[in-house]
C-alpha cells in the first residue's frame, strides 16, 4: 500500500470542494456511553476494535493508544482532520485506528464508543458513504451496535440519534467570502437542515476562506436522503462560487491580489500560519482560474495540511519556537511553489 | 552619441551613492536678476545661451523653450532631476539646454540667469565638478558672468554668493533609516556646513530611503574645499550605512522583508508610486547585499526614474488615470525584474 495520503490526491470539483467527510457515530450494546465509562471499560472497547480489524485481510491500520502520543502528535492529527480537538487531550483508554492513507480513521471512546470517519479528496459523498457503510457493516457484524427501531442508532448526544451520520464538505469559498455572500448563506442553509461554518475561525470570514458544510438532521431521514440534500445544496454553492470567482478574476484588482499573494509566498522567509492561510487562499483561487500555472490543486491541498503548526513542527523533528516555525513554513511553501 | 542616459550607467560606490550632482549658479553682467526681468530679456538670455552652445563642436544639445512643453513633459524633467519643481511652471522666456545623455543641463532664467548642472552616476564629485567647471569656463568666456572679488559669483539669493556651487549626493540609506540613525544625522551634518534631506518626502523617513546630502556654505570657501568636506562626510555615512546594512542583512526578519518586496514587485499587477518606492528600496538593499541576483544596481537606478508618474505616463503615450498608471508601473517593474 502506498504512503500517499488521501489529501495528496486531486478530487472531483476540486476547485471548490477540498474534501468530503462521512462520520458515523456508533455505540456498542450493553455498555455505558463513554462519559460514564471507567478507563478499563474504554480500554476494552479499544481492544475489541483492534482485534476485529486485525482479522480484516489486505488492510493495514495503525493502532494508536491516545495516551502514548505527545501533544504535538495529537495536534497534528487534529490538523489532518483525523481526530476532534477534544480527543487531542489524550485521555487514558481512548484510542485511534488509522488507515495508511489516513482516509479511514476510527476514534474509540470519543463522545461515542466509535466514530467511524472516511475522508475523500474533492466532492465524493457517495464514495465516502459507501466506504463508511462498508466499515459500519463489518464492525456491526462483529461488535454489535446499539440500534433502536424507532430512534435508529443510539448515541450519547441526542442530536446524533437516527443515522448517527454527519456528512461534511470542506469548501473553498474565496469569492463568496470576498463579496460578503457566504455570511448570508448560514441562514439559508440552516432552513434546509444544513449548517455552514468557518473551519479556521468565525467572524468576518474564515481564515483561508475555508468552510465546512454539513447536514444537521439525523433523525427521521435516511442516509441517502441526507446525502442527496447536502449534494443538491453544495452544487448550488459551487455554481455560485464559480460564477463570482470568474467575475472577480477578470478584475485587475483581484488579479493583483492573487499574484501578490503568490509573490509573497514564493519569496517570504517568514510566514505566520494566519498569513499563510490568507495568501494560499488567493493562490488557490488563481490556480482554479488558470491565472497561475505550475502547481496543482492537490499540491496546494497537501500544503494546506503540511504547513499547519503541529504537522510542520513534527515533520522537522521537534517543537521549534514560533519564529523558527515561521521560517520552516516559508521554506516549505517556497519549495512547493518553486515550479510556478 | 549614444542615447544611454547617465542614470543607466553604474557608478562608484553605487551601493550607497545613487548619483552626484554639481550645480553652479551664474548670472550675466549688466542685466537684472530673473525676478526683475521682462519676458523679452529672458528670451534674449536663452538666445545667447543657445547660440554659444551651437558653436561648440562635437556636442549635441536639446534647446528647449519651457513654454513649448506640456505639463507631463515638464514633470518628467523634474523626476529626472533635470529641472527644479519651480521651473516646471514653464514661464515664458525660460529655457533649458540638455545634453543627449542628460548629464549636463542648463536652466536659463530660473532663479539665476544660468544654472549649470552636471550629474554623474555613483560618487564622482571630482569628475562632475571638472565637467561643470569646464562648462563654466566656456560660457564665462562668451557670456561674461557677474563676479565680485569679495563676494565671488553674484547670485539672486545671497545664500548662493561666493562659489555659487551646490554639490549634492543622492544617497540610498535604508539601513540607517530603519535603525533611526539617519534622522540624527541632520543635526550632525549641519554643524559641518552640510544639509541632508529626504528626497521624496520628509517626516519619519524618506520614501525609498533616498536622501540628498549637499553643501550649504558657498561663501568664504573654495569649490575644492567644499567638495573635500562633502566627500569626507559622505565617506563616513557610506561606511556607517554599509556596516548597518551588513548587520541587518544577517537577520531573517530583514531577509524576509527584502524577499517579500522582491516577490511583490515581481508579481503585482498594480503598484502605486509610493509602494514602489518602498519596495524597490528593499530590493536595492538586497542586491547590494548580494542576496538578490539577476538585476544590477544600474537597472534599478534606471527603473527608479522610469517608474515615476510623469516619466511613466510620457513613455506610454498620453496621460493615463492613476489606476492605469499603477498597472503600467507594475508591468514595467515585472519586465525589469524578470531575470531575478
JSON list of N, CA, C and O in Angstrom, two decimals, chain A residues 252-253 255-256 259-260 262-264 266-272 275 279 323 327 330 340, chain B residues 252-253 255-256 259-260 262-264 266-272 275 279 323 327 330 340:
[
{"chain": "A", "resi": 252, "resn": "UNK", "atom": "N", "xyz": [-8.66, 43.62, -12.48]},
{"chain": "A", "resi": 252, "resn": "UNK", "atom": "CA", "xyz": [-7.23, 43.78, -12.27]},
{"chain": "A", "resi": 252, "resn": "UNK", "atom": "C", "xyz": [-6.92, 43.78, -10.77]},
{"chain": "A", "resi": 252, "resn": "UNK", "atom": "O", "xyz": [-5.88, 43.29, -10.34]},
{"chain": "A", "resi": 253, "resn": "UNK", "atom": "N", "xyz": [-7.85, 44.30, -9.98]},
{"chain": "A", "resi": 253, "resn": "UNK", "atom": "CA", "xyz": [-7.63, 44.36, -8.53]},
{"chain": "A", "resi": 253, "resn": "UNK", "atom": "C", "xyz": [-7.50, 42.94, -7.96]},
{"chain": "A", "resi": 253, "resn": "UNK", "atom": "O", "xyz": [-6.63, 42.68, -7.13]},
{"chain": "A", "resi": 255, "resn": "UNK", "atom": "N", "xyz": [-6.73, 40.17, -9.69]},
{"chain": "A", "resi": 255, "resn": "UNK", "atom": "CA", "xyz": [-5.51, 39.58, -10.24]},
{"chain": "A", "resi": 255, "resn": "UNK", "atom": "C", "xyz": [-4.29, 40.06, -9.46]},
{"chain": "A", "resi": 255, "resn": "UNK", "atom": "O", "xyz": [-3.37, 39.30, -9.16]},
{"chain": "A", "resi": 256, "resn": "UNK", "atom": "N", "xyz": [-4.32, 41.34, -9.13]},
{"chain": "A", "resi": 256, "resn": "UNK", "atom": "CA", "xyz": [-3.22, 41.92, -8.36]},
{"chain": "A", "resi": 256, "resn": "UNK", "atom": "C", "xyz": [-3.08, 41.21, -7.02]},
{"chain": "A", "resi": 256, "resn": "UNK", "atom": "O", "xyz": [-1.99, 40.82, -6.62]},
{"chain": "A", "resi": 259, "resn": "UNK", "atom": "N", "xyz": [-1.73, 37.58, -7.58]},
{"chain": "A", "resi": 259, "resn": "UNK", "atom": "CA", "xyz": [-0.31, 37.48, -7.93]},
{"chain": "A", "resi": 259, "resn": "UNK", "atom": "C", "xyz": [0.61, 37.99, -6.82]},
{"chain": "A", "resi": 259, "resn": "UNK", "atom": "O", "xyz": [1.69, 37.47, -6.60]},
{"chain": "A", "resi": 260, "resn": "UNK", "atom": "N", "xyz": [0.16, 39.03, -6.09]},
{"chain": "A", "resi": 260, "resn": "UNK", "atom": "CA", "xyz": [0.94, 39.48, -4.94]},
{"chain": "A", "resi": 260, "resn": "UNK", "atom": "C", "xyz": [1.06, 38.36, -3.92]},
{"chain": "A", "resi": 260, "resn": "UNK", "atom": "O", "xyz": [2.11, 38.15, -3.32]},
{"chain": "A", "resi": 262, "resn": "UNK", "atom": "N", "xyz": [0.94, 35.20, -4.45]},
{"chain": "A", "resi": 262, "resn": "UNK", "atom": "CA", "xyz": [1.91, 34.25, -4.99]},
{"chain": "A", "resi": 262, "resn": "UNK", "atom": "C", "xyz": [3.33, 34.76, -4.78]},
{"chain": "A", "resi": 262, "resn": "UNK", "atom": "O", "xyz": [4.22, 34.01, -4.34]},
{"chain": "A", "resi": 263, "resn": "UNK", "atom": "N", "xyz": [3.52, 36.03, -5.09]},
{"chain": "A", "resi": 263, "resn": "UNK", "atom": "CA", "xyz": [4.86, 36.63, -4.96]},
{"chain": "A", "resi": 263, "resn": "UNK", "atom": "C", "xyz": [5.39, 36.54, -3.54]},
{"chain": "A", "resi": 263, "resn": "UNK", "atom": "O", "xyz": [6.56, 36.21, -3.32]},
{"chain": "A", "resi": 264, "resn": "UNK", "atom": "N", "xyz": [4.52, 36.83, -2.59]},
{"chain": "A", "resi": 264, "resn": "UNK", "atom": "CA", "xyz": [4.96, 36.77, -1.19]},
{"chain": "A", "resi": 264, "resn": "UNK", "atom": "C", "xyz": [5.25, 35.32, -0.80]},
{"chain": "A", "resi": 264, "resn": "UNK", "atom": "O", "xyz": [6.28, 35.03, -0.21]},
{"chain": "A", "resi": 266, "resn": "UNK", "atom": "N", "xyz": [6.12, 32.88, -2.64]},
{"chain": "A", "resi": 266, "resn": "UNK", "atom": "CA", "xyz": [7.31, 32.37, -3.32]},
{"chain": "A", "resi": 266, "resn": "UNK", "atom": "C", "xyz": [8.61, 32.95, -2.76]},
{"chain": "A", "resi": 266, "resn": "UNK", "atom": "O", "xyz": [9.68, 32.43, -3.05]},
{"chain": "A", "resi": 267, "resn": "UNK", "atom": "N", "xyz": [8.52, 34.04, -2.04]},
{"chain": "A", "resi": 267, "resn": "UNK", "atom": "CA", "xyz": [9.75, 34.73, -1.63]},
{"chain": "A", "resi": 267, "resn": "UNK", "atom": "C", "xyz": [9.93, 34.94, -0.14]},
{"chain": "A", "resi": 267, "resn": "UNK", "atom": "O", "xyz": [11.06, 35.18, 0.30]},
{"chain": "A", "resi": 268, "resn": "UNK", "atom": "N", "xyz": [8.85, 34.89, 0.63]},
{"chain": "A", "resi": 268, "resn": "UNK", "atom": "CA", "xyz": [8.98, 35.22, 2.06]},
{"chain": "A", "resi": 268, "resn": "UNK", "atom": "C", "xyz": [9.92, 34.25, 2.76]},
{"chain": "A", "resi": 268, "resn": "UNK", "atom": "O", "xyz": [10.05, 33.09, 2.37]},
{"chain": "A", "resi": 269, "resn": "UNK", "atom": "N", "xyz": [10.58, 34.75, 3.77]},
{"chain": "A", "resi": 269, "resn": "UNK", "atom": "CA", "xyz": [11.47, 33.94, 4.62]},
{"chain": "A", "resi": 269, "resn": "UNK", "atom": "C", "xyz": [10.82, 33.61, 5.94]},
{"chain": "A", "resi": 269, "resn": "UNK", "atom": "O", "xyz": [11.30, 32.77, 6.69]},
{"chain": "A", "resi": 270, "resn": "UNK", "atom": "N", "xyz": [9.73, 34.30, 6.25]},
{"chain": "A", "resi": 270, "resn": "UNK", "atom": "CA", "xyz": [8.98, 34.07, 7.49]},
{"chain": "A", "resi": 270, "resn": "UNK", "atom": "C", "xyz": [7.50, 34.15, 7.15]},
{"chain": "A", "resi": 270, "resn": "UNK", "atom": "O", "xyz": [7.05, 35.11, 6.53]},
{"chain": "A", "resi": 271, "resn": "UNK", "atom": "N", "xyz": [6.74, 33.14, 7.54]},
{"chain": "A", "resi": 271, "resn": "UNK", "atom": "CA", "xyz": [5.30, 33.14, 7.25]},
{"chain": "A", "resi": 271, "resn": "UNK", "atom": "C", "xyz": [4.55, 32.64, 8.48]},
{"chain": "A", "resi": 271, "resn": "UNK", "atom": "O", "xyz": [4.72, 31.48, 8.88]},
{"chain": "A", "resi": 272, "resn": "UNK", "atom": "N", "xyz": [3.69, 33.48, 9.03]},
{"chain": "A", "resi": 272, "resn": "UNK", "atom": "CA", "xyz": [2.85, 33.01, 10.13]},
{"chain": "A", "resi": 272, "resn": "UNK", "atom": "C", "xyz": [1.76, 32.12, 9.54]},
{"chain": "A", "resi": 272, "resn": "UNK", "atom": "O", "xyz": [1.45, 32.19, 8.35]},
{"chain": "A", "resi": 275, "resn": "UNK", "atom": "N", "xyz": [-1.13, 34.31, 8.10]},
{"chain": "A", "resi": 275, "resn": "UNK", "atom": "CA", "xyz": [-0.85, 34.93, 6.81]},
{"chain": "A", "resi": 275, "resn": "UNK", "atom": "C", "xyz": [-0.82, 33.87, 5.71]},
{"chain": "A", "resi": 275, "resn": "UNK", "atom": "O", "xyz": [-1.33, 34.08, 4.61]},
{"chain": "A", "resi": 279, "resn": "UNK", "atom": "N", "xyz": [-2.97, 33.93, 2.18]},
{"chain": "A", "resi": 279, "resn": "UNK", "atom": "CA", "xyz": [-2.28, 34.00, 0.89]},
{"chain": "A", "resi": 279, "resn": "UNK", "atom": "C", "xyz": [-2.54, 32.76, 0.03]},
{"chain": "A", "resi": 279, "resn": "UNK", "atom": "O", "xyz": [-2.74, 32.86, -1.18]},
{"chain": "A", "resi": 323, "resn": "UNK", "atom": "N", "xyz": [9.04, 31.62, 15.81]},
{"chain": "A", "resi": 323, "resn": "UNK", "atom": "CA", "xyz": [9.85, 32.25, 14.76]},
{"chain": "A", "resi": 323, "resn": "UNK", "atom": "C", "xyz": [10.49, 31.18, 13.87]},
{"chain": "A", "resi": 323, "resn": "UNK", "atom": "O", "xyz": [10.48, 31.29, 12.64]},
{"chain": "A", "resi": 327, "resn": "UNK", "atom": "N", "xyz": [9.81, 30.28, 9.84]},
{"chain": "A", "resi": 327, "resn": "UNK", "atom": "CA", "xyz": [10.87, 30.12, 8.84]},
{"chain": "A", "resi": 327, "resn": "UNK", "atom": "C", "xyz": [10.74, 28.77, 8.12]},
{"chain": "A", "resi": 327, "resn": "UNK", "atom": "O", "xyz": [10.89, 28.69, 6.90]},
{"chain": "A", "resi": 330, "resn": "UNK", "atom": "N", "xyz": [7.84, 29.00, 5.69]},
{"chain": "A", "resi": 330, "resn": "UNK", "atom": "CA", "xyz": [8.19, 29.75, 4.48]},
{"chain": "A", "resi": 330, "resn": "UNK", "atom": "C", "xyz": [9.02, 28.89, 3.54]},
{"chain": "A", "resi": 330, "resn": "UNK", "atom": "O", "xyz": [8.84, 28.92, 2.31]},
{"chain": "A", "resi": 340, "resn": "UNK", "atom": "N", "xyz": [6.27, 27.33, -10.09]},
{"chain": "A", "resi": 340, "resn": "UNK", "atom": "CA", "xyz": [5.30, 28.31, -10.61]},
{"chain": "A", "resi": 340, "resn": "UNK", "atom": "C", "xyz": [6.03, 29.41, -11.37]},
{"chain": "A", "resi": 340, "resn": "UNK", "atom": "O", "xyz": [6.94, 30.03, -10.83]},
{"chain": "B", "resi": 252, "resn": "UNK", "atom": "N", "xyz": [16.98, 37.28, 9.79]},
{"chain": "B", "resi": 252, "resn": "UNK", "atom": "CA", "xyz": [15.95, 36.65, 8.97]},
{"chain": "B", "resi": 252, "resn": "UNK", "atom": "C", "xyz": [14.81, 37.64, 8.70]},
{"chain": "B", "resi": 252, "resn": "UNK", "atom": "O", "xyz": [14.21, 37.63, 7.63]},
{"chain": "B", "resi": 253, "resn": "UNK", "atom": "N", "xyz": [14.54, 38.51, 9.67]},
{"chain": "B", "resi": 253, "resn": "UNK", "atom": "CA", "xyz": [13.46, 39.48, 9.51]},
{"chain": "B", "resi": 253, "resn": "UNK", "atom": "C", "xyz": [13.75, 40.41, 8.34]},
{"chain": "B", "resi": 253, "resn": "UNK", "atom": "O", "xyz": [12.86, 40.71, 7.54]},
{"chain": "B", "resi": 255, "resn": "UNK", "atom": "N", "xyz": [15.87, 39.80, 5.82]},
{"chain": "B", "resi": 255, "resn": "UNK", "atom": "CA", "xyz": [15.84, 39.00, 4.59]},
{"chain": "B", "resi": 255, "resn": "UNK", "atom": "C", "xyz": [14.40, 38.77, 4.14]},
{"chain": "B", "resi": 255, "resn": "UNK", "atom": "O", "xyz": [14.09, 38.84, 2.95]},
{"chain": "B", "resi": 256, "resn": "UNK", "atom": "N", "xyz": [13.54, 38.53, 5.11]},
{"chain": "B", "resi": 256, "resn": "UNK", "atom": "CA", "xyz": [12.13, 38.33, 4.80]},
{"chain": "B", "resi": 256, "resn": "UNK", "atom": "C", "xyz": [11.55, 39.57, 4.12]},
{"chain": "B", "resi": 256, "resn": "UNK", "atom": "O", "xyz": [10.89, 39.47, 3.09]},
{"chain": "B", "resi": 259, "resn": "UNK", "atom": "N", "xyz": [13.01, 39.88, 0.52]},
{"chain": "B", "resi": 259, "resn": "UNK", "atom": "CA", "xyz": [12.49, 38.93, -0.47]},
{"chain": "B", "resi": 259, "resn": "UNK", "atom": "C", "xyz": [10.99, 39.10, -0.71]},
{"chain": "B", "resi": 259, "resn": "UNK", "atom": "O", "xyz": [10.52, 38.92, -1.83]},
{"chain": "B", "resi": 260, "resn": "UNK", "atom": "N", "xyz": [10.24, 39.49, 0.33]},
{"chain": "B", "resi": 260, "resn": "UNK", "atom": "CA", "xyz": [8.82, 39.78, 0.12]},
{"chain": "B", "resi": 260, "resn": "UNK", "atom": "C", "xyz": [8.67, 40.95, -0.85]},
{"chain": "B", "resi": 260, "resn": "UNK", "atom": "O", "xyz": [7.80, 40.95, -1.71]},
{"chain": "B", "resi": 262, "resn": "UNK", "atom": "N", "xyz": [10.72, 41.86, -3.14]},
{"chain": "B", "resi": 262, "resn": "UNK", "atom": "CA", "xyz": [11.01, 41.33, -4.47]},
{"chain": "B", "resi": 262, "resn": "UNK", "atom": "C", "xyz": [9.81, 40.57, -5.01]},
{"chain": "B", "resi": 262, "resn": "UNK", "atom": "O", "xyz": [9.41, 40.74, -6.17]},
{"chain": "B", "resi": 263, "resn": "UNK", "atom": "N", "xyz": [9.22, 39.71, -4.17]},
{"chain": "B", "resi": 263, "resn": "UNK", "atom": "CA", "xyz": [8.09, 38.88, -4.59]},
{"chain": "B", "resi": 263, "resn": "UNK", "atom": "C", "xyz": [6.91, 39.74, -5.04]},
{"chain": "B", "resi": 263, "resn": "UNK", "atom": "O", "xyz": [6.28, 39.44, -6.06]},
{"chain": "B", "resi": 264, "resn": "UNK", "atom": "N", "xyz": [6.64, 40.79, -4.30]},
{"chain": "B", "resi": 264, "resn": "UNK", "atom": "CA", "xyz": [5.52, 41.66, -4.69]},
{"chain": "B", "resi": 264, "resn": "UNK", "atom": "C", "xyz": [5.85, 42.38, -5.99]},
{"chain": "B", "resi": 264, "resn": "UNK", "atom": "O", "xyz": [5.04, 42.42, -6.92]},
{"chain": "B", "resi": 266, "resn": "UNK", "atom": "N", "xyz": [7.81, 41.51, -8.35]},
{"chain": "B", "resi": 266, "resn": "UNK", "atom": "CA", "xyz": [7.84, 40.58, -9.48]},
{"chain": "B", "resi": 266, "resn": "UNK", "atom": "C", "xyz": [6.46, 40.11, -9.90]},
{"chain": "B", "resi": 266, "resn": "UNK", "atom": "O", "xyz": [6.29, 39.55, -10.98]},
{"chain": "B", "resi": 267, "resn": "UNK", "atom": "N", "xyz": [5.45, 40.27, -9.04]},
{"chain": "B", "resi": 267, "resn": "UNK", "atom": "CA", "xyz": [4.15, 39.67, -9.32]},
{"chain": "B", "resi": 267, "resn": "UNK", "atom": "C", "xyz": [2.97, 40.63, -9.33]},
{"chain": "B", "resi": 267, "resn": "UNK", "atom": "O", "xyz": [1.94, 40.29, -9.89]},
{"chain": "B", "resi": 268, "resn": "UNK", "atom": "N", "xyz": [3.10, 41.79, -8.70]},
{"chain": "B", "resi": 268, "resn": "UNK", "atom": "CA", "xyz": [1.94, 42.69, -8.59]},
{"chain": "B", "resi": 268, "resn": "UNK", "atom": "C", "xyz": [1.46, 43.13, -9.97]},
{"chain": "B", "resi": 268, "resn": "UNK", "atom": "O", "xyz": [2.24, 43.22, -10.92]},
{"chain": "B", "resi": 269, "resn": "UNK", "atom": "N", "xyz": [0.17, 43.36, -10.06]},
{"chain": "B", "resi": 269, "resn": "UNK", "atom": "CA", "xyz": [-0.46, 43.87, -11.29]},
{"chain": "B", "resi": 269, "resn": "UNK", "atom": "C", "xyz": [-0.77, 45.35, -11.16]},
{"chain": "B", "resi": 269, "resn": "UNK", "atom": "O", "xyz": [-1.11, 46.01, -12.14]},
{"chain": "B", "resi": 270, "resn": "UNK", "atom": "N", "xyz": [-0.72, 45.87, -9.94]},
{"chain": "B", "resi": 270, "resn": "UNK", "atom": "CA", "xyz": [-0.97, 47.28, -9.67]},
{"chain": "B", "resi": 270, "resn": "UNK", "atom": "C", "xyz": [0.05, 47.76, -8.64]},
{"chain": "B", "resi": 270, "resn": "UNK", "atom": "O", "xyz": [0.20, 47.11, -7.60]},
{"chain": "B", "resi": 271, "resn": "UNK", "atom": "N", "xyz": [0.72, 48.84, -8.93]},
{"chain": "B", "resi": 271, "resn": "UNK", "atom": "CA", "xyz": [1.72, 49.36, -8.00]},
{"chain": "B", "resi": 271, "resn": "UNK", "atom": "C", "xyz": [1.62, 50.87, -7.93]},
{"chain": "B", "resi": 271, "resn": "UNK", "atom": "O", "xyz": [1.84, 51.55, -8.93]},
{"chain": "B", "resi": 272, "resn": "UNK", "atom": "N", "xyz": [1.30, 51.39, -6.76]},
{"chain": "B", "resi": 272, "resn": "UNK", "atom": "CA", "xyz": [1.30, 52.84, -6.61]},
{"chain": "B", "resi": 272, "resn": "UNK", "atom": "C", "xyz": [2.75, 53.31, -6.56]},
{"chain": "B", "resi": 272, "resn": "UNK", "atom": "O", "xyz": [3.66, 52.53, -6.25]},
{"chain": "B", "resi": 275, "resn": "UNK", "atom": "N", "xyz": [4.19, 52.82, -2.96]},
{"chain": "B", "resi": 275, "resn": "UNK", "atom": "CA", "xyz": [4.56, 51.44, -2.61]},
{"chain": "B", "resi": 275, "resn": "UNK", "atom": "C", "xyz": [5.80, 51.01, -3.39]},
{"chain": "B", "resi": 275, "resn": "UNK", "atom": "O", "xyz": [6.69, 50.36, -2.85]},
{"chain": "B", "resi": 279, "resn": "UNK", "atom": "N", "xyz": [9.25, 49.40, -1.82]},
{"chain": "B", "resi": 279, "resn": "UNK", "atom": "CA", "xyz": [9.67, 48.03, -2.16]},
{"chain": "B", "resi": 279, "resn": "UNK", "atom": "C", "xyz": [11.01, 48.01, -2.89]},
{"chain": "B", "resi": 279, "resn": "UNK", "atom": "O", "xyz": [11.87, 47.17, -2.64]},
{"chain": "B", "resi": 323, "resn": "UNK", "atom": "N", "xyz": [-5.13, 54.59, -11.89]},
{"chain": "B", "resi": 323, "resn": "UNK", "atom": "CA", "xyz": [-5.24, 53.12, -11.88]},
{"chain": "B", "resi": 323, "resn": "UNK", "atom": "C", "xyz": [-4.48, 52.53, -13.08]},
{"chain": "B", "resi": 323, "resn": "UNK", "atom": "O", "xyz": [-3.74, 51.56, -12.95]},
{"chain": "B", "resi": 327, "resn": "UNK", "atom": "N", "xyz": [-1.02, 50.15, -13.19]},
{"chain": "B", "resi": 327, "resn": "UNK", "atom": "CA", "xyz": [-0.88, 48.91, -13.96]},
{"chain": "B", "resi": 327, "resn": "UNK", "atom": "C", "xyz": [0.35, 48.97, -14.86]},
{"chain": "B", "resi": 327, "resn": "UNK", "atom": "O", "xyz": [1.10, 48.00, -14.98]},
{"chain": "B", "resi": 330, "resn": "UNK", "atom": "N", "xyz": [3.44, 48.52, -12.72]},
{"chain": "B", "resi": 330, "resn": "UNK", "atom": "CA", "xyz": [3.63, 47.12, -12.33]},
{"chain": "B", "resi": 330, "resn": "UNK", "atom": "C", "xyz": [4.22, 46.32, -13.49]},
{"chain": "B", "resi": 330, "resn": "UNK", "atom": "O", "xyz": [5.10, 45.47, -13.31]},
{"chain": "B", "resi": 340, "resn": "UNK", "atom": "N", "xyz": [15.39, 37.97, -12.39]},
{"chain": "B", "resi": 340, "resn": "UNK", "atom": "CA", "xyz": [15.78, 37.68, -11.00]},
{"chain": "B", "resi": 340, "resn": "UNK", "atom": "C", "xyz": [15.29, 36.29, -10.60]},
{"chain": "B", "resi": 340, "resn": "UNK", "atom": "O", "xyz": [14.11, 36.00, -10.71]}
]
